[in-house]
Amino acid sequence: MPTQAALAHVPGPPATPLIGHTLQIVRDAYGTQQEYMARYGSVYKVNMLGVWRVNLCGVDALEKVLLDKDKIFSSQGGWDALERIYPGGLLLQDFDHHRANRRIMQAAFRASAIRDYRIRMADTMHELLESWPDDKPFCFYHAIKDLTLRLGGAVFMGLPLDGPLAKKVNRAIEDEIKASVTAVRFPFPFTPMWRGVRGRKFLIETFRTLIPERRAQGGDDFFSQMCVAKDENGDGWNEDQILEQFNLLIMAAHDTTATALSVMIAALGEHPEWQERLAQEVADLGDGPLDEEALGKMTQTNLVFREALRLVPPVPFIPRKAIKDFHWKGYDIPAGTSVSLNPGVTMLSPEHFTNPTEFDPERFAPERVEDQSHRFAWSPFGGGAHKCLGMHFSTMQIKLFVATLLRARRIELTGPPPEWRRMPIPKPKGGLPVLLRRI
Ligand code: HEM
């Protein structure tokens, strides 16, 4: 890890001993970054919990680091905070080793598998949404986290909804996720990391017992698909690899989806004209099944989804570690430096988007295509070797959710539009109180 001296030539604000800039950044990650960019430019250093990181801002940096033609940037090194809970997942792998495993994982994301997940998801989504109260305020963020976890039990693991095993599994997943963002990285007893390590042990042991049966029978859930997944040469995973990859997959899918749906719902509550537009789009589909053809027609919903991901991306910062020295925008950066990319702030840049803080889904319409000013202008799913594998799945899931909800109800916010906490996991301050009116 380079010392402050090795990065002395990189500009940055003076740091408080020990905690550096951690408090400012956690309190207001975007505001702090915008202020530092205005002061120091698109390359500057900050200190987070004692570690110096170099922020590489803007679309050029996203392109250089994510496409990584010279194999300089390690995702494993960047996401090292996840090492104790998710050591063998794709995000914690690099280069050829990562590519070989990603090829196998892709089998679980092929179009026919996504169709099967959709079929499995549609009824469960309907059942879960019907259990939400009518005409009575509740916290959307908490409800959606619960819904996505329970839905995940069915779609990701093939477990019966709300069975005793699904409940224990869901608790363990929550413990793992909390551990992955906790500041205390050692599993001292009764800390979030300790609970996360126990959660991991429980999940790995539980899913190991299910592998033989899933391998023999297959199944239309992610776990079963990963048990039989093979790349084009017929290579698949051993038990340990399946378990590690599956464990990370659940984490990658869970909070991202909950955040994206919260942003969508907040936007529809705040902009009733868009809610009506989407409701009309859903009504135009008729009462038939929400199949690929129907979801394919939800073009307005897609615009709102894209705008939601621009305004509040679930992954606003992408970390990497340089494993070789490199030169960028006039600075020599030594190997071992932690770097951070900023798709979140970049997507609010007036260089790429008109009135960037305004909710304006039509900026993505064919007449405007503001996202196409640069291949990384709109990058909520990252890019390059680690680009999100769940992009199509989550688009399908979000459309299914919106259609199922708006077929029966309308959303009202019961408070002011939420402010968003950006770190460590983006979420609405106050939990996003809403009321659903049955139509
Ligand atoms: C709106 C929802 C989502 C967003 C915004 C999102 C965003 C991202 C981003 C930015 C990355 C790249 C991180 C990096 O380069 O360091 C990523 C990776 C990943 N995502 Fe997603 N994600 C979403 C949903 C999902 C879902 C639903 C799944 C699974 C069903 C999923 C599975 C993955 C996996 C497996 C990776 C790692 C890929 C690799 O390392 O090769 N994501 N996601």
mmCIF file with all atom_site columns, C-alpha atoms and ligand atoms in Angstrom, residues 66 75 79 89-93 98 102 105 109 156 222 245 248-250 252-254 256-257 260 305 309 313-315 317-320 343 379-383 385-391 393-394 397-398, ligand 1:
data_model
loop_
_atom_site.group_PDB
_atom_site.id
_atom_site.type_symbol
_atom_site.label_atom_id
_atom_site.label_alt_id
_atom_site.label_comp_id
_atom_site.label_asym_id
_atom_site.label_entity_id
_atom_site.label_seq_id
_atom_site.pdbx_PDB_ins_code
_atom_site.Cartn_x
_atom_site.Cartn_y
_atom_site.Cartn_z
_atom_site.occupancy
_atom_site.B_iso_or_equiv
_atom_site.pdbx_formal_charge
_atom_site.auth_seq_id
_atom_site.auth_comp_id
_atom_site.auth_asym_id
_atom_site.auth_atom_id
_atom_site.pdbx_PDB_model_num
ATOM   1  C  CA  . LEU A 1 66  ? -12.986 -0.573  -16.622 1.00 0.00 ? 66  LEU A CA  1
ATOM   2  C  CA  . SER A 1 75  ? -11.177 -5.839  -8.944  1.00 0.00 ? 75  SER A CA  1
ATOM   3  C  CA  . TRP A 1 79  ? -13.313 -5.023  -3.412  1.00 0.00 ? 79  TRP A CA  1
ATOM   4  C  CA  . GLY A 1 89  ? -17.082 -14.613 -6.189  1.00 0.00 ? 89  GLY A CA  1
ATOM   5  C  CA  . LEU A 1 90  ? -16.576 -13.078 -9.638  1.00 0.00 ? 90  LEU A CA  1
ATOM   6  C  CA  . LEU A 1 91  ? -15.999 -9.559  -8.318  1.00 0.00 ? 91  LEU A CA  1
ATOM   7  C  CA  . LEU A 1 92  ? -13.115 -10.905 -6.229  1.00 0.00 ? 92  LEU A CA  1
ATOM   8  C  CA  . GLN A 1 93  ? -11.385 -12.441 -9.246  1.00 0.00 ? 93  GLN A CA  1
ATOM   9  C  CA  . HIS A 1 98  ? -12.158 -14.267 -13.746 1.00 0.00 ? 98  HIS A CA  1
ATOM   10 C  CA  . ARG A 1 102 ? -17.607 -15.590 -15.862 1.00 0.00 ? 102 ARG A CA  1
ATOM   11 C  CA  . MET A 1 105 ? -21.721 -18.039 -14.869 1.00 0.00 ? 105 MET A CA  1
ATOM   12 C  CA  . PHE A 1 109 ? -28.009 -15.692 -17.454 1.00 0.00 ? 109 PHE A CA  1
ATOM   13 C  CA  . PHE A 1 156 ? -32.564 -17.654 -6.709  1.00 0.00 ? 156 PHE A CA  1
ATOM   14 C  CA  . PHE A 1 222 ? -30.416 -19.564 -10.234 1.00 0.00 ? 222 PHE A CA  1
ATOM   15 C  CA  . GLN A 1 245 ? -20.145 -17.813 -6.825  1.00 0.00 ? 245 GLN A CA  1
ATOM   16 C  CA  . LEU A 1 248 ? -21.696 -13.398 -4.143  1.00 0.00 ? 248 LEU A CA  1
ATOM   17 C  CA  . LEU A 1 249 ? -24.500 -13.473 -6.703  1.00 0.00 ? 249 LEU A CA  1
ATOM   18 C  CA  . ILE A 1 250 ? -27.149 -13.114 -4.004  1.00 0.00 ? 250 ILE A CA  1
ATOM   19 C  CA  . ALA A 1 252 ? -24.845 -8.503  -5.947  1.00 0.00 ? 252 ALA A CA  1
ATOM   20 C  CA  . ALA A 1 253 ? -28.558 -8.854  -6.700  1.00 0.00 ? 253 ALA A CA  1
ATOM   21 C  CA  . HIS A 1 254 ? -30.189 -7.937  -3.436  1.00 0.00 ? 254 HIS A CA  1
ATOM   22 C  CA  . THR A 1 256 ? -29.041 -3.118  -5.856  1.00 0.00 ? 256 THR A CA  1
ATOM   23 C  CA  . THR A 1 257 ? -32.568 -4.188  -6.806  1.00 0.00 ? 257 THR A CA  1
ATOM   24 C  CA  . ALA A 1 260 ? -33.419 0.704   -7.832  1.00 0.00 ? 260 ALA A CA  1
ATOM   25 C  CA  . PHE A 1 305 ? -35.776 2.891   -14.885 1.00 0.00 ? 305 PHE A CA  1
ATOM   26 C  CA  . LEU A 1 309 ? -30.417 4.557   -12.143 1.00 0.00 ? 309 LEU A CA  1
ATOM   27 C  CA  . PRO A 1 313 ? -27.285 4.472   -8.946  1.00 0.00 ? 313 PRO A CA  1
ATOM   28 C  CA  . PRO A 1 314 ? -27.123 1.505   -6.546  1.00 0.00 ? 314 PRO A CA  1
ATOM   29 C  CA  . VAL A 1 315 ? -23.337 1.307   -7.162  1.00 0.00 ? 315 VAL A CA  1
ATOM   30 C  CA  . PHE A 1 317 ? -18.470 4.247   -6.775  1.00 0.00 ? 317 PHE A CA  1
ATOM   31 C  CA  . ILE A 1 318 ? -16.405 1.424   -8.240  1.00 0.00 ? 318 ILE A CA  1
ATOM   32 C  CA  . PRO A 1 319 ? -13.154 0.481   -6.475  1.00 0.00 ? 319 PRO A CA  1
ATOM   33 C  CA  . ARG A 1 320 ? -10.029 -1.062  -7.999  1.00 0.00 ? 320 ARG A CA  1
ATOM   34 C  CA  . PRO A 1 343 ? -20.103 6.746   -12.132 1.00 0.00 ? 343 PRO A CA  1
ATOM   35 C  CA  . SER A 1 379 ? -22.854 3.556   -16.530 1.00 0.00 ? 379 SER A CA  1
ATOM   36 C  CA  . PRO A 1 380 ? -24.892 2.317   -13.556 1.00 0.00 ? 380 PRO A CA  1
ATOM   37 C  CA  . PHE A 1 381 ? -24.008 -1.270  -14.493 1.00 0.00 ? 381 PHE A CA  1
ATOM   38 C  CA  . GLY A 1 382 ? -20.270 -0.574  -14.819 1.00 0.00 ? 382 GLY A CA  1
ATOM   39 C  CA  . GLY A 1 383 ? -18.487 -1.832  -17.924 1.00 0.00 ? 383 GLY A CA  1
ATOM   40 C  CA  . ALA A 1 385 ? -14.782 -7.406  -17.841 1.00 0.00 ? 385 ALA A CA  1
ATOM   41 C  CA  . HIS A 1 386 ? -16.887 -7.032  -14.668 1.00 0.00 ? 386 HIS A CA  1
ATOM   42 C  CA  . LYS A 1 387 ? -19.934 -5.357  -16.216 1.00 0.00 ? 387 LYS A CA  1
ATOM   43 C  CA  . CYS A 1 388 ? -23.049 -6.367  -14.301 1.00 0.00 ? 388 CYS A CA  1
ATOM   44 C  CA  . LEU A 1 389 ? -24.280 -9.790  -15.332 1.00 0.00 ? 389 LEU A CA  1
ATOM   45 C  CA  . GLY A 1 390 ? -27.704 -9.065  -13.872 1.00 0.00 ? 390 GLY A CA  1
ATOM   46 C  CA  . MET A 1 391 ? -28.567 -6.100  -16.118 1.00 0.00 ? 391 MET A CA  1
ATOM   47 C  CA  . PHE A 1 393 ? -32.499 -9.828  -15.261 1.00 0.00 ? 393 PHE A CA  1
ATOM   48 C  CA  . SER A 1 394 ? -32.987 -6.690  -13.181 1.00 0.00 ? 394 SER A CA  1
ATOM   49 C  CA  . GLN A 1 397 ? -37.677 -7.837  -12.610 1.00 0.00 ? 397 GLN A CA  1
ATOM   50 C  CA  . ILE A 1 398 ? -38.331 -4.109  -12.404 1.00 0.00 ? 398 ILE A CA  1
HETATM 51 C  C1  . HEM B 2 .   ? -30.347 -2.283  -10.755 1.00 0.00 ? 1   HEM B C1  1
HETATM 52 C  C2  . HEM B 2 .   ? -29.698 -3.312  -10.320 1.00 0.00 ? 1   HEM B C2  1
HETATM 53 C  C3  . HEM B 2 .   ? -28.209 -3.521  -10.422 1.00 0.00 ? 1   HEM B C3  1
HETATM 54 C  C4  . HEM B 2 .   ? -27.183 -2.623  -10.577 1.00 0.00 ? 1   HEM B C4  1
HETATM 55 C  C5  . HEM B 2 .   ? -27.287 -1.119  -10.703 1.00 0.00 ? 1   HEM B C5  1
HETATM 56 C  C6  . HEM B 2 .   ? -25.949 -3.386  -10.624 1.00 0.00 ? 1   HEM B C6  1
HETATM 57 C  C7  . HEM B 2 .   ? -24.691 -2.835  -10.777 1.00 0.00 ? 1   HEM B C7  1
HETATM 58 C  C8  . HEM B 2 .   ? -23.528 -3.564  -10.901 1.00 0.00 ? 1   HEM B C8  1
HETATM 59 C  C9  . HEM B 2 .   ? -22.218 -3.004  -11.136 1.00 0.00 ? 1   HEM B C9  1
HETATM 60 C  C10 . HEM B 2 .   ? -21.905 -1.514  -11.248 1.00 0.00 ? 1   HEM B C10 1
HETATM 61 C  C11 . HEM B 2 .   ? -21.349 -4.033  -11.234 1.00 0.00 ? 1   HEM B C11 1
HETATM 62 C  C12 . HEM B 2 .   ? -19.861 -3.928  -11.550 1.00 0.00 ? 1   HEM B C12 1
HETATM 63 C  C13 . HEM B 2 .   ? -19.015 -3.663  -10.327 1.00 0.00 ? 1   HEM B C13 1
HETATM 64 C  C14 . HEM B 2 .   ? -17.546 -3.522  -10.672 1.00 0.00 ? 1   HEM B C14 1
HETATM 65 O  O1  . HEM B 2 .   ? -17.164 -3.431  -11.830 1.00 0.00 ? 1   HEM B O1  1
HETATM 66 O  O2  . HEM B 2 .   ? -16.753 -3.468  -9.717  1.00 0.00 ? 1   HEM B O2  1
HETATM 67 C  C15 . HEM B 2 .   ? -22.089 -5.255  -11.051 1.00 0.00 ? 1   HEM B C15 1
HETATM 68 C  C16 . HEM B 2 .   ? -21.528 -6.510  -11.075 1.00 0.00 ? 1   HEM B C16 1
HETATM 69 C  C17 . HEM B 2 .   ? -22.259 -7.674  -10.915 1.00 0.00 ? 1   HEM B C17 1
HETATM 70 N  N1  . HEM B 2 .   ? -23.628 -7.795  -10.820 1.00 0.00 ? 1   HEM B N1  1
HETATM 71 FE FE1 . HEM B 2 .   ? -24.950 -6.262  -10.764 1.00 0.00 ? 1   HEM B FE1 1
HETATM 72 N  N2  . HEM B 2 .   ? -26.250 -4.704  -10.489 1.00 0.00 ? 1   HEM B N2  1
HETATM 73 C  C18 . HEM B 2 .   ? -27.613 -4.843  -10.388 1.00 0.00 ? 1   HEM B C18 1
HETATM 74 C  C19 . HEM B 2 .   ? -28.330 -6.008  -10.251 1.00 0.00 ? 1   HEM B C19 1
HETATM 75 C  C20 . HEM B 2 .   ? -27.795 -7.274  -10.320 1.00 0.00 ? 1   HEM B C20 1
HETATM 76 C  C21 . HEM B 2 .   ? -28.575 -8.487  -10.264 1.00 0.00 ? 1   HEM B C21 1
HETATM 77 C  C22 . HEM B 2 .   ? -30.096 -8.538  -10.120 1.00 0.00 ? 1   HEM B C22 1
HETATM 78 C  C23 . HEM B 2 .   ? -27.689 -9.518  -10.356 1.00 0.00 ? 1   HEM B C23 1
HETATM 79 C  C24 . HEM B 2 .   ? -27.944 -10.991 -10.370 1.00 0.00 ? 1   HEM B C24 1
HETATM 80 C  C25 . HEM B 2 .   ? -29.082 -11.555 -10.682 1.00 0.00 ? 1   HEM B C25 1
HETATM 81 C  C26 . HEM B 2 .   ? -26.354 -8.949  -10.476 1.00 0.00 ? 1   HEM B C26 1
HETATM 82 C  C27 . HEM B 2 .   ? -25.194 -9.678  -10.583 1.00 0.00 ? 1   HEM B C27 1
HETATM 83 C  C28 . HEM B 2 .   ? -23.939 -9.120  -10.704 1.00 0.00 ? 1   HEM B C28 1
HETATM 84 C  C29 . HEM B 2 .   ? -22.722 -9.910  -10.750 1.00 0.00 ? 1   HEM B C29 1
HETATM 85 C  C30 . HEM B 2 .   ? -22.619 -11.426 -10.661 1.00 0.00 ? 1   HEM B C30 1
HETATM 86 C  C31 . HEM B 2 .   ? -21.666 -9.008  -10.878 1.00 0.00 ? 1   HEM B C31 1
HETATM 87 C  C32 . HEM B 2 .   ? -20.189 -9.334  -10.951 1.00 0.00 ? 1   HEM B C32 1
HETATM 88 C  C33 . HEM B 2 .   ? -19.763 -9.497  -12.391 1.00 0.00 ? 1   HEM B C33 1
HETATM 89 C  C34 . HEM B 2 .   ? -18.274 -9.767  -12.528 1.00 0.00 ? 1   HEM B C34 1
HETATM 90 O  O3  . HEM B 2 .   ? -17.501 -9.477  -11.615 1.00 0.00 ? 1   HEM B O3  1
HETATM 91 O  O4  . HEM B 2 .   ? -17.900 -10.282 -13.589 1.00 0.00 ? 1   HEM B O4  1
HETATM 92 N  N3  . HEM B 2 .   ? -26.466 -7.582  -10.447 1.00 0.00 ? 1   HEM B N3  1
HETATM 93 N  N4  . HEM B 2 .   ? -23.417 -4.940  -10.856 1.00 0.00 ? 1   HEM B N4  1
#
